[in-house]
Short mmCIF file of C-alpha atoms in Angstrom, two decimals:
data_model
loop_
_atom_site.label_atom_id
_atom_site.label_comp_id
_atom_site.label_asym_id
_atom_site.label_seq_id
_atom_site.Cartn_x
_atom_site.Cartn_y
_atom_site.Cartn_z
CA UNK A 135 120.41 103.12 49.03
CA UNK A 136 118.20 101.39 46.42
CA UNK A 137 114.44 101.77 46.77
CA UNK A 138 113.81 98.07 47.45
CA UNK A 139 116.38 97.98 50.27
CA UNK A 140 114.89 101.12 51.84
CA UNK A 141 111.45 99.59 51.68
CA UNK A 142 112.63 96.37 53.33
CA UNK A 143 114.39 98.24 56.14
CA UNK A 144 111.29 100.34 56.79
CA UNK A 145 109.20 97.19 57.04
CA UNK A 146 111.57 95.77 59.64
CA UNK A 147 111.41 98.97 61.69
CA UNK A 148 107.60 98.87 61.61
CA UNK A 149 107.41 95.19 62.57
CA UNK A 150 106.76 95.80 66.31
CA UNK A 151 103.67 97.86 65.52
CA UNK A 152 102.49 95.58 62.71
CA UNK A 153 102.89 92.40 64.76
CA UNK A 154 101.46 93.73 68.02
CA UNK A 155 104.60 92.81 69.97
CA UNK A 156 103.78 95.23 72.79
CA UNK A 157 100.48 93.53 73.76
CA UNK A 158 100.30 92.43 77.40
CA UNK A 159 98.85 89.15 78.64
CA UNK A 160 98.05 90.60 82.09
CA UNK A 161 94.28 91.04 82.49
CA UNK A 162 92.42 93.97 84.08
CA UNK A 163 91.42 91.65 86.93
CA UNK A 164 95.06 91.47 88.01
CA UNK A 165 95.56 95.22 87.64
CA UNK A 166 92.51 95.95 89.82
CA UNK A 167 91.91 92.99 92.17
CA UNK A 168 88.81 92.83 94.36
CA UNK A 169 89.36 93.85 97.99
CA UNK A 170 87.12 94.23 101.07
CA UNK A 171 85.69 97.65 101.84
CA UNK A 172 86.42 97.32 105.59
CA UNK A 173 87.93 94.96 108.15
CA UNK A 174 85.68 92.49 110.03
CA UNK A 175 85.51 94.32 113.38
CA UNK A 176 86.16 97.66 115.01
CA UNK A 177 89.91 98.24 114.76
CA UNK A 178 92.18 101.24 114.56
CA UNK A 179 92.49 101.97 110.83
CA UNK A 180 95.25 104.54 111.27
CA UNK A 181 98.36 104.05 109.15
CA UNK A 182 100.37 100.96 110.05
CA UNK A 183 103.32 102.04 112.19
CA UNK A 184 106.90 100.89 111.75
CA UNK A 185 108.89 99.26 114.54
CA UNK A 186 106.36 96.71 115.81
CA UNK A 187 109.16 94.62 117.31
CA UNK A 188 109.89 97.45 119.75
CA UNK A 189 106.21 97.61 120.71
CA UNK A 190 106.54 94.11 122.19
CA UNK A 191 108.78 95.67 124.86
CA UNK A 192 111.26 92.81 125.11
CA UNK A 193 114.98 93.56 124.78
CA UNK A 194 115.92 89.87 124.87
CA UNK A 195 113.67 89.18 121.87
CA UNK A 196 115.23 92.07 119.95
CA UNK A 197 118.69 90.58 120.56
CA UNK A 198 117.56 87.16 119.34
CA UNK A 199 116.06 88.70 116.19
CA UNK A 200 119.39 90.36 115.36
CA UNK A 201 121.13 87.02 115.82
CA UNK A 202 118.65 85.23 113.55
CA UNK A 203 118.96 87.83 110.78
CA UNK A 204 122.73 87.42 110.85
CA UNK A 205 122.92 83.61 111.09
CA UNK A 206 119.74 81.98 109.77
CA UNK A 207 120.68 79.57 106.97
CA UNK A 208 117.41 79.76 105.00
CA UNK A 209 117.59 83.56 104.86
CA UNK A 210 121.21 83.42 103.69
CA UNK A 211 120.17 81.02 100.90
CA UNK A 212 117.52 83.44 99.66
CA UNK A 213 120.12 86.20 99.69
CA UNK A 214 122.22 84.11 97.31
CA UNK A 215 119.22 83.93 94.97
CA UNK A 216 119.39 87.72 94.76
CA UNK A 217 123.04 87.51 93.72
CA UNK A 218 122.13 85.02 90.97
CA UNK A 219 119.31 87.25 89.72
CA UNK A 220 121.68 90.23 89.71
CA UNK A 221 124.20 88.29 87.63
CA UNK A 222 121.46 87.27 85.17
CA UNK A 223 120.42 90.91 84.88
CA UNK A 224 123.97 91.96 84.06
CA UNK A 225 124.23 89.20 81.46
CA UNK A 226 121.00 90.09 79.63
CA UNK A 227 121.77 93.82 79.74
CA UNK A 228 125.18 93.18 78.18
CA UNK A 229 123.56 91.34 75.26
CA UNK A 230 122.14 94.64 74.00
CA UNK A 231 125.62 96.13 73.52
CA UNK A 232 128.21 95.29 70.85
CA UNK A 233 130.54 92.40 71.71
CA UNK A 234 134.21 93.15 71.07
CA UNK A 235 136.78 90.36 70.88
CA UNK A 236 140.50 90.29 70.17
CA UNK A 237 142.91 87.48 69.40
CA UNK A 238 146.65 87.07 68.96
CA UNK A 239 148.52 84.04 67.66
CA UNK A 240 152.12 83.20 66.85
CA UNK A 241 153.73 80.25 65.08
CA UNK A 242 157.26 79.08 64.35
CA UNK A 243 158.20 76.37 61.86
CA UNK A 244 161.28 74.82 60.28
CA UNK A 245 160.76 73.55 56.74
CA UNK A 246 164.13 71.65 56.58
CA UNK A 247 166.50 71.18 53.59
CA UNK A 248 165.00 70.14 50.31
CA UNK A 249 166.15 69.53 46.74
CA UNK A 250 165.08 71.59 43.77
CA UNK A 251 164.15 70.20 40.35
CA UNK A 252 167.69 70.93 39.17
CA UNK A 253 169.10 68.71 41.90
CA UNK A 254 170.61 71.47 44.00
CA UNK A 255 169.80 71.67 47.72
CA UNK A 256 167.58 74.50 48.93
CA UNK A 257 168.63 76.47 52.00
CA UNK A 258 166.78 75.64 55.21
CA UNK A 259 165.32 78.29 57.53
CA UNK A 260 162.96 78.92 60.43
CA UNK A 261 159.82 80.81 59.61
CA UNK A 262 157.88 82.90 62.15
CA UNK A 263 154.33 84.17 61.70
CA UNK A 264 152.39 86.56 63.92
CA UNK A 265 148.72 87.35 63.61
CA UNK A 266 146.26 89.62 65.41
CA UNK A 267 142.61 90.42 64.89
CA UNK A 268 139.91 92.59 66.41
CA UNK A 269 136.22 91.85 65.89
CA UNK A 270 132.92 93.53 66.76
CA UNK A 271 129.52 91.76 66.67
CA UNK A 272 126.23 93.48 67.37
CA UNK A 273 122.63 92.37 67.11
CA UNK A 274 120.49 95.39 66.23
CA UNK A 275 117.47 95.21 68.53
CA UNK A 276 114.91 96.36 65.97
CA UNK A 277 112.04 94.41 67.58
CA UNK A 278 113.20 95.31 71.12
CA UNK A 279 113.49 91.60 71.91
CA UNK A 280 116.72 92.10 73.82
CA UNK A 281 115.16 95.01 75.68
CA UNK A 282 112.28 92.75 76.72
CA UNK A 283 114.78 90.15 77.89
CA UNK A 284 116.59 92.75 79.97
CA UNK A 285 113.26 93.93 81.39
CA UNK A 286 112.39 90.39 82.36
CA UNK A 287 115.73 89.94 84.12
CA UNK A 288 115.26 93.27 85.92
CA UNK A 289 111.81 92.20 87.12
CA UNK A 290 113.19 88.83 88.26
CA UNK A 291 115.84 90.69 90.25
CA UNK A 292 113.29 92.98 91.89
CA UNK A 293 111.08 89.98 92.65
CA UNK A 294 113.99 88.25 94.41
CA UNK A 295 114.57 91.36 96.48
CA UNK A 296 110.90 91.38 97.51
CA UNK A 297 111.14 87.67 98.34
CA UNK A 298 114.13 88.40 100.57
CA UNK A 299 112.31 91.23 102.36
CA UNK A 300 109.28 88.97 102.91
CA UNK A 301 111.57 86.21 104.19
CA UNK A 302 113.16 88.68 106.62
CA UNK A 303 109.74 89.65 107.97
CA UNK A 304 108.75 85.99 108.16
CA UNK A 305 111.91 85.11 110.07
CA UNK A 306 111.41 87.94 112.56
CA UNK A 307 107.80 86.80 113.07
CA UNK A 308 108.82 83.14 113.45
CA UNK A 309 111.52 84.02 115.99
CA UNK A 310 109.06 86.13 118.01
CA UNK A 311 106.42 83.38 117.95
CA UNK A 312 108.96 80.68 118.88
CA UNK A 313 110.30 82.90 121.66
CA UNK A 314 106.84 83.37 123.18
CA UNK A 315 106.15 79.64 122.78
CA UNK A 316 109.33 78.85 124.72
CA UNK A 317 108.33 81.27 127.46
CA UNK A 318 104.88 79.66 127.50
CA UNK A 319 106.43 76.19 127.92
CA UNK A 320 108.68 77.50 130.71
CA UNK A 321 105.76 79.09 132.56
CA UNK A 322 103.63 75.94 132.20
CA UNK A 323 106.53 73.90 133.58
CA UNK A 324 106.82 76.21 136.58
CA UNK A 325 103.06 75.97 137.11
CA UNK A 326 103.17 72.17 136.96
CA UNK A 327 106.12 72.06 139.35
CA UNK A 328 104.28 74.35 141.76
CA UNK A 329 101.22 72.09 141.70
CA UNK A 330 103.48 69.07 142.22
CA UNK A 331 104.92 70.73 145.34
CA UNK A 332 101.42 71.55 146.61
CA UNK A 333 100.26 67.96 146.02
CA UNK A 334 103.31 66.63 147.89
CA UNK A 335 102.47 68.91 150.83
CA UNK A 336 98.80 67.82 150.73
CA UNK A 337 99.90 64.16 150.74
CA UNK A 338 101.91 64.72 153.90
CA UNK A 339 98.88 66.32 155.56
CA UNK A 340 96.54 63.52 154.42
CA UNK A 341 98.93 60.77 155.58
CA UNK A 342 99.38 62.51 158.94
CA UNK A 343 95.61 62.66 159.33
CA UNK A 344 95.31 59.00 158.41
CA UNK A 345 97.85 58.03 161.06
CA UNK A 346 95.86 60.06 163.57
CA UNK A 347 92.66 58.32 162.51
CA UNK A 348 91.10 61.46 161.02
CA UNK A 349 91.22 60.43 157.34
CA UNK A 350 90.58 57.12 155.65
CA UNK A 351 92.88 55.09 153.37
CA UNK A 352 90.96 56.11 150.22
CA UNK A 353 92.10 59.70 150.67
CA UNK A 354 95.72 58.55 150.93
CA UNK A 355 95.50 56.46 147.78
CA UNK A 356 93.78 59.26 145.85
CA UNK A 357 96.42 61.75 146.94
CA UNK A 358 99.25 59.43 145.91
CA UNK A 359 97.62 58.74 142.53
CA UNK A 360 97.20 62.42 141.71
CA UNK A 361 100.77 63.11 142.82
CA UNK A 362 102.13 60.41 140.45
CA UNK A 363 100.06 61.82 137.57
CA UNK A 364 101.44 65.26 138.25
CA UNK A 365 105.01 63.91 138.26
CA UNK A 366 104.35 62.48 134.78
CA UNK A 367 103.00 65.84 133.60
CA UNK A 368 106.10 67.64 134.87
CA UNK A 369 108.29 65.27 132.86
CA UNK A 370 106.12 65.86 129.78
CA UNK A 371 106.38 69.61 130.12
CA UNK A 372 110.12 69.45 130.62
CA UNK A 373 110.36 67.69 127.24
CA UNK A 374 108.03 70.28 125.70
CA UNK A 375 110.25 73.10 126.96
CA UNK A 376 113.32 71.49 125.38
CA UNK A 377 111.44 71.00 122.07
CA UNK A 378 110.44 74.68 122.02
CA UNK A 379 114.04 75.69 122.78
CA UNK A 380 115.37 73.55 119.91
CA UNK A 381 112.93 75.11 117.46
CA UNK A 382 114.01 78.59 118.52
CA UNK A 383 117.70 77.66 118.26
CA UNK A 384 117.23 76.38 114.70
CA UNK A 385 115.71 79.71 113.70
CA UNK A 386 118.68 81.48 115.29
CA UNK A 387 121.12 79.42 113.25
CA UNK A 388 122.57 77.77 116.36
CA UNK A 389 123.50 74.14 116.87
CA UNK A 390 120.39 72.92 118.77
CA UNK A 391 121.00 71.59 122.28
CA UNK A 392 117.75 72.66 123.98
CA UNK A 393 119.62 74.87 126.42
CA UNK A 394 117.93 78.28 126.50
CA UNK A 395 117.30 80.07 129.77
CA UNK A 396 113.57 80.15 130.67
CA UNK A 397 112.00 83.57 130.35
CA UNK A 398 109.75 85.45 132.74
CA UNK A 399 106.00 84.95 132.92
CA UNK A 400 104.06 86.21 129.92
CA UNK A 401 102.24 89.53 130.00
CA UNK A 402 99.24 90.87 128.14
CA UNK A 403 99.82 93.89 125.88
CA UNK A 404 96.80 96.18 125.78
CA UNK A 405 97.98 98.79 123.26
CA UNK A 406 95.97 98.49 120.01
CA UNK A 407 97.56 97.57 116.69
CA UNK A 408 96.89 100.03 113.87
CA UNK A 409 95.85 98.10 110.78
CA UNK A 410 95.34 100.75 108.11
CA UNK A 411 92.69 100.57 105.40
CA UNK A 412 92.24 97.43 103.26
CA UNK A 413 93.13 99.46 100.16
CA UNK A 414 96.65 100.04 101.50
CA UNK A 415 97.48 96.42 102.34
CA UNK A 416 98.81 95.34 98.94
CA UNK A 417 101.35 98.17 98.92
CA UNK A 418 102.96 96.90 102.13
CA UNK A 419 103.01 93.15 101.54
CA UNK A 420 106.36 92.11 100.06
CA UNK A 421 104.99 88.72 98.99
CA UNK A 422 102.23 90.38 96.97
CA UNK A 423 104.81 92.65 95.37
CA UNK A 424 106.95 89.62 94.55
CA UNK A 425 103.99 87.85 92.92
CA UNK A 426 103.19 90.96 90.87
CA UNK A 427 106.79 91.32 89.68
CA UNK A 428 106.86 87.64 88.75
CA UNK A 429 103.71 88.21 86.70
CA UNK A 430 105.28 91.15 84.86
CA UNK A 431 108.44 89.08 84.25
CA UNK A 432 106.36 86.25 82.81
CA UNK A 433 104.61 88.77 80.58
CA UNK A 434 107.96 90.05 79.33
CA UNK A 435 108.96 86.45 78.59
CA UNK A 436 105.92 86.18 76.29
CA UNK A 437 107.17 89.18 74.32
CA UNK A 438 110.61 87.57 73.98
CA UNK A 439 109.11 84.26 72.85
CA UNK A 440 106.92 86.03 70.31
CA UNK A 441 109.77 88.07 68.83
CA UNK A 442 112.00 85.00 68.55
CA UNK A 443 109.78 84.00 65.63
CA UNK A 444 110.87 86.98 63.53
CA UNK A 445 114.11 87.98 61.78
CA UNK A 446 117.28 89.06 63.54
CA UNK A 447 119.62 91.71 62.14
CA UNK A 448 123.30 91.49 63.02
CA UNK A 449 126.35 93.55 62.13
CA UNK A 450 129.91 92.25 62.23
CA UNK A 451 133.17 94.14 61.70
CA UNK A 452 136.74 92.89 61.96
CA UNK A 453 140.29 93.88 61.24
CA UNK A 454 143.32 91.59 61.15
CA UNK A 455 146.95 91.38 60.18
CA UNK A 456 149.45 88.59 59.63
CA UNK A 457 153.18 89.22 59.33
CA UNK A 458 156.54 87.64 59.93
CA UNK A 459 157.76 90.68 61.85
CA UNK A 460 156.07 91.32 65.19
CA UNK A 461 157.13 94.96 65.04
CA UNK A 462 155.12 95.35 61.86
CA UNK A 463 151.99 93.77 63.31
CA UNK A 464 148.93 95.98 62.97
CA UNK A 465 150.84 98.51 60.92
CA UNK A 466 148.63 100.83 58.98
CA UNK A 467 149.63 99.61 55.56
CA UNK A 468 149.07 95.89 56.12
CA UNK A 469 145.72 95.76 57.94
CA UNK A 470 142.83 93.86 56.42
CA UNK A 471 139.28 94.73 57.44
CA UNK A 472 135.74 93.67 56.73
CA UNK A 473 132.21 94.81 57.56
CA UNK A 474 129.18 92.58 57.12
CA UNK A 475 125.51 92.67 57.90
CA UNK A 476 123.17 89.72 58.23
CA UNK A 477 119.48 88.96 58.39
CA UNK A 478 118.49 85.63 59.95
CA UNK A 479 114.90 84.46 59.90
CA UNK A 480 113.37 81.11 60.94
CA UNK A 481 111.77 79.38 57.95
CA UNK A 482 110.77 75.95 59.21
CA UNK A 483 111.14 74.58 62.75
CA UNK A 484 108.16 72.21 62.88
CA UNK A 485 106.25 74.63 65.15
CA UNK A 486 108.89 74.72 67.90
CA UNK A 487 108.99 78.53 68.32
CA UNK A 488 105.21 78.79 68.22
CA UNK A 489 104.93 76.11 70.88
CA UNK A 490 107.46 77.96 73.06
CA UNK A 491 105.40 81.12 72.72
CA UNK A 492 102.21 79.31 73.71
CA UNK A 493 104.01 77.81 76.70
CA UNK A 494 105.13 81.30 77.75
CA UNK A 495 101.55 82.56 77.48
CA UNK A 496 100.32 79.64 79.56
CA UNK A 497 102.95 80.36 82.24
CA UNK A 498 101.80 83.97 82.35
CA UNK A 499 98.19 82.92 82.90
CA UNK A 500 99.29 80.53 85.65
CA UNK A 501 101.44 83.23 87.25
CA UNK A 502 98.48 85.60 87.22
CA UNK A 503 96.46 82.99 89.09
CA UNK A 504 99.24 82.74 91.66
CA UNK A 505 99.19 86.50 92.06
CA UNK A 506 95.41 86.59 92.55
CA UNK A 507 95.70 83.76 95.07
CA UNK A 508 98.40 85.66 96.96
CA UNK A 509 96.14 88.75 97.10
CA UNK A 510 93.31 86.65 98.52
CA UNK A 511 95.65 85.04 101.06
CA UNK A 512 96.88 88.47 102.19
CA UNK A 513 93.37 89.77 102.93
CA UNK A 514 92.38 86.44 104.49
CA UNK A 515 95.36 86.44 106.87
CA UNK A 516 94.59 89.95 108.14
CA UNK A 517 90.88 89.13 108.45
CA UNK A 518 91.64 85.95 110.41
CA UNK A 519 94.18 87.63 112.71
CA UNK A 520 91.77 90.45 113.59
CA UNK A 521 88.93 87.99 114.24
CA UNK A 522 91.17 85.76 116.39
CA UNK A 523 92.42 88.76 118.34
CA UNK A 524 88.91 89.78 119.41
CA UNK A 525 87.96 86.22 120.36
CA UNK A 526 91.20 85.64 122.31
CA UNK A 527 90.70 88.81 124.34
CA UNK A 528 87.17 87.76 125.34
CA UNK A 529 88.37 84.28 126.26
CA UNK A 530 91.30 85.65 128.24
CA UNK A 531 89.09 87.97 130.30
CA UNK A 532 86.65 85.14 131.01
CA UNK A 533 89.36 82.69 132.08
CA UNK A 534 91.06 85.33 134.23
CA UNK A 535 87.85 85.59 136.24
CA UNK A 536 87.49 81.79 136.24
CA UNK A 537 91.05 81.33 137.52
CA UNK A 538 90.52 83.76 140.40
CA UNK A 539 87.32 82.03 141.50
CA UNK A 540 88.76 78.53 141.07
CA UNK A 541 91.83 79.45 143.12
CA UNK A 542 89.63 80.76 145.94
CA UNK A 543 87.44 77.63 145.77
CA UNK A 544 90.48 75.33 145.97
CA UNK A 545 91.82 77.03 149.09
CA UNK A 546 88.41 77.00 150.78
CA UNK A 547 87.71 73.34 149.97
CA UNK A 548 90.99 72.18 151.52
CA UNK A 549 90.28 74.17 154.69
CA UNK A 550 86.81 72.57 154.90
CA UNK A 551 88.32 69.12 154.31
CA UNK A 552 90.70 69.61 157.23
CA UNK A 553 87.70 70.48 159.42
CA UNK A 554 85.80 67.44 158.15
CA UNK A 555 83.19 69.45 156.27
CA UNK A 556 83.82 68.03 152.78
CA UNK A 557 85.38 65.02 151.05
CA UNK A 558 88.87 64.80 149.60
CA UNK A 559 87.36 64.15 146.17
CA UNK A 560 85.91 67.66 146.31
CA UNK A 561 89.35 69.02 147.21
CA UNK A 562 90.98 67.27 144.24
CA UNK A 563 88.28 68.44 141.87
CA UNK A 564 88.51 72.08 142.99
CA UNK A 565 92.31 72.01 142.78
CA UNK A 566 92.14 70.48 139.31
CA UNK A 567 89.76 73.19 138.16
CA UNK A 568 92.05 75.90 139.53
CA UNK A 569 95.09 74.36 137.85
CA UNK A 570 93.30 73.93 134.51
CA UNK A 571 92.10 77.54 134.58
CA UNK A 572 95.61 78.79 135.31
CA UNK A 573 97.03 76.60 132.54
CA UNK A 574 94.47 77.89 130.04
CA UNK A 575 95.22 81.47 131.10
CA UNK A 576 98.94 81.00 130.41
CA UNK A 577 98.19 79.53 126.99
CA UNK A 578 95.80 82.35 126.13
CA UNK A 579 98.42 84.97 127.05
CA UNK A 580 100.87 83.21 124.71
CA UNK A 581 98.22 82.98 121.98
CA UNK A 582 97.50 86.70 122.31
CA UNK A 583 101.19 87.51 121.83
CA UNK A 584 101.56 85.12 118.88
CA UNK A 585 98.36 86.54 117.37
CA UNK A 586 99.79 90.05 117.72
CA UNK A 587 102.92 88.95 115.86
CA UNK A 588 100.82 87.22 113.18
CA UNK A 589 98.75 90.38 112.69
CA UNK A 590 101.88 92.51 112.26
CA UNK A 591 103.20 90.04 109.70
CA UNK A 592 99.88 89.83 107.84
CA UNK A 593 99.80 93.63 107.63
CA UNK A 594 103.30 93.65 106.13
CA UNK A 595 104.45 96.12 108.77
CA UNK A 596 108.15 96.84 109.18
CA UNK A 597 109.59 95.49 112.41
CA UNK A 598 112.23 98.20 112.38
CA UNK A 599 111.66 101.81 113.32
CA UNK A 600 111.77 104.34 110.51
CA UNK A 601 115.33 105.30 109.68
CA UNK A 602 116.98 102.32 111.39
CA UNK A 603 119.62 100.49 109.35
CA UNK A 604 118.23 97.52 107.45
CA UNK A 605 119.95 94.18 107.41
CA UNK A 606 122.22 93.88 104.39
#
């Protein structure tokens, strides 16, 4: 090889080092994000355990979760995104290998009878031609541009997988929260119906006393007014129960009709949730992993955009044959072949490639901001869930005591009213306080369960037990 050609080839090989093509746009701030040293209150910082769905101790909920994972439309759509990313990965990986193509053609023609210059007719005949060719084209990835493109596609694929895993966890959490909300609405409806029955019984007692001259007409009117208000509340809570059922059915992938059997009364789970150390959170959160992979993919796109501004080396080889005898096609003696190499370099494009590179760098900086925001959101969600959990427990304990005392006061006030020791307004007020305390207690039990689910989701914990088959 001549000296000048050797020198040129060496320069091309050294281009990645000379041009700084391997430089990353990802800053040290993204590689080592700030994180809290500890959680906001005293919690169990043991390792986060798998299988939190089983810790809720509800077989019906587990069945509904399986149904949602199999039928939810939004989750199925995200799964299709994975298939698209996988196809893109296969396409970009194939670009690094030689492309081989083959062709075959045949023709048949009749030239007819013609006359020669001497005036004699020329014989007619049918002519057949057969041709075949085989070609190979290969772009030599000297600058590793194609490798960067394949790396970007691989990172996009992994990011889609993380997005799917995060969507699975989100769906399980949403189903659990909607399930507890439906049970809350059912329990509140039963509580309202029970109060309606009690008010109807009280009205009968008050009207009987009025007919006997014991009570006055004001007590009758007050009792009827409160009864009508309670009838309106029962109707409102019936509609709320249907609305909660429809939301749950949509998550399950069912056709919503509002017909879901009401569940049992809500319970309070006292077992603590292990939250792990703050330093381990980012490893568990699939959404943080997705954001990080998207950042790396954007960084790889910068490398591709940068290397598009430099020369491309291609090799092409082909062999072909054309003959009138198909049996002789591709015979050793008649083959024609060629080998060619090419160097293509952009000379003038009015700054288009440079602008594309700057756009890629800008997208990487924006993607890094999204990643940092996702990290902050992750820590904030855990912090908020832990804080809410402590506050909800204190409120629940206080209202449990309030409900017991209000219930006792309501029973005592009605007994005193029947003996003429207090007014009916006092009875209504004590009964209202008892009912409000019971209502608040039901809502707090539901909030505690939803908060528990939210904490599990914020921690990125797996709802399945270790070793159980994952949804495919």
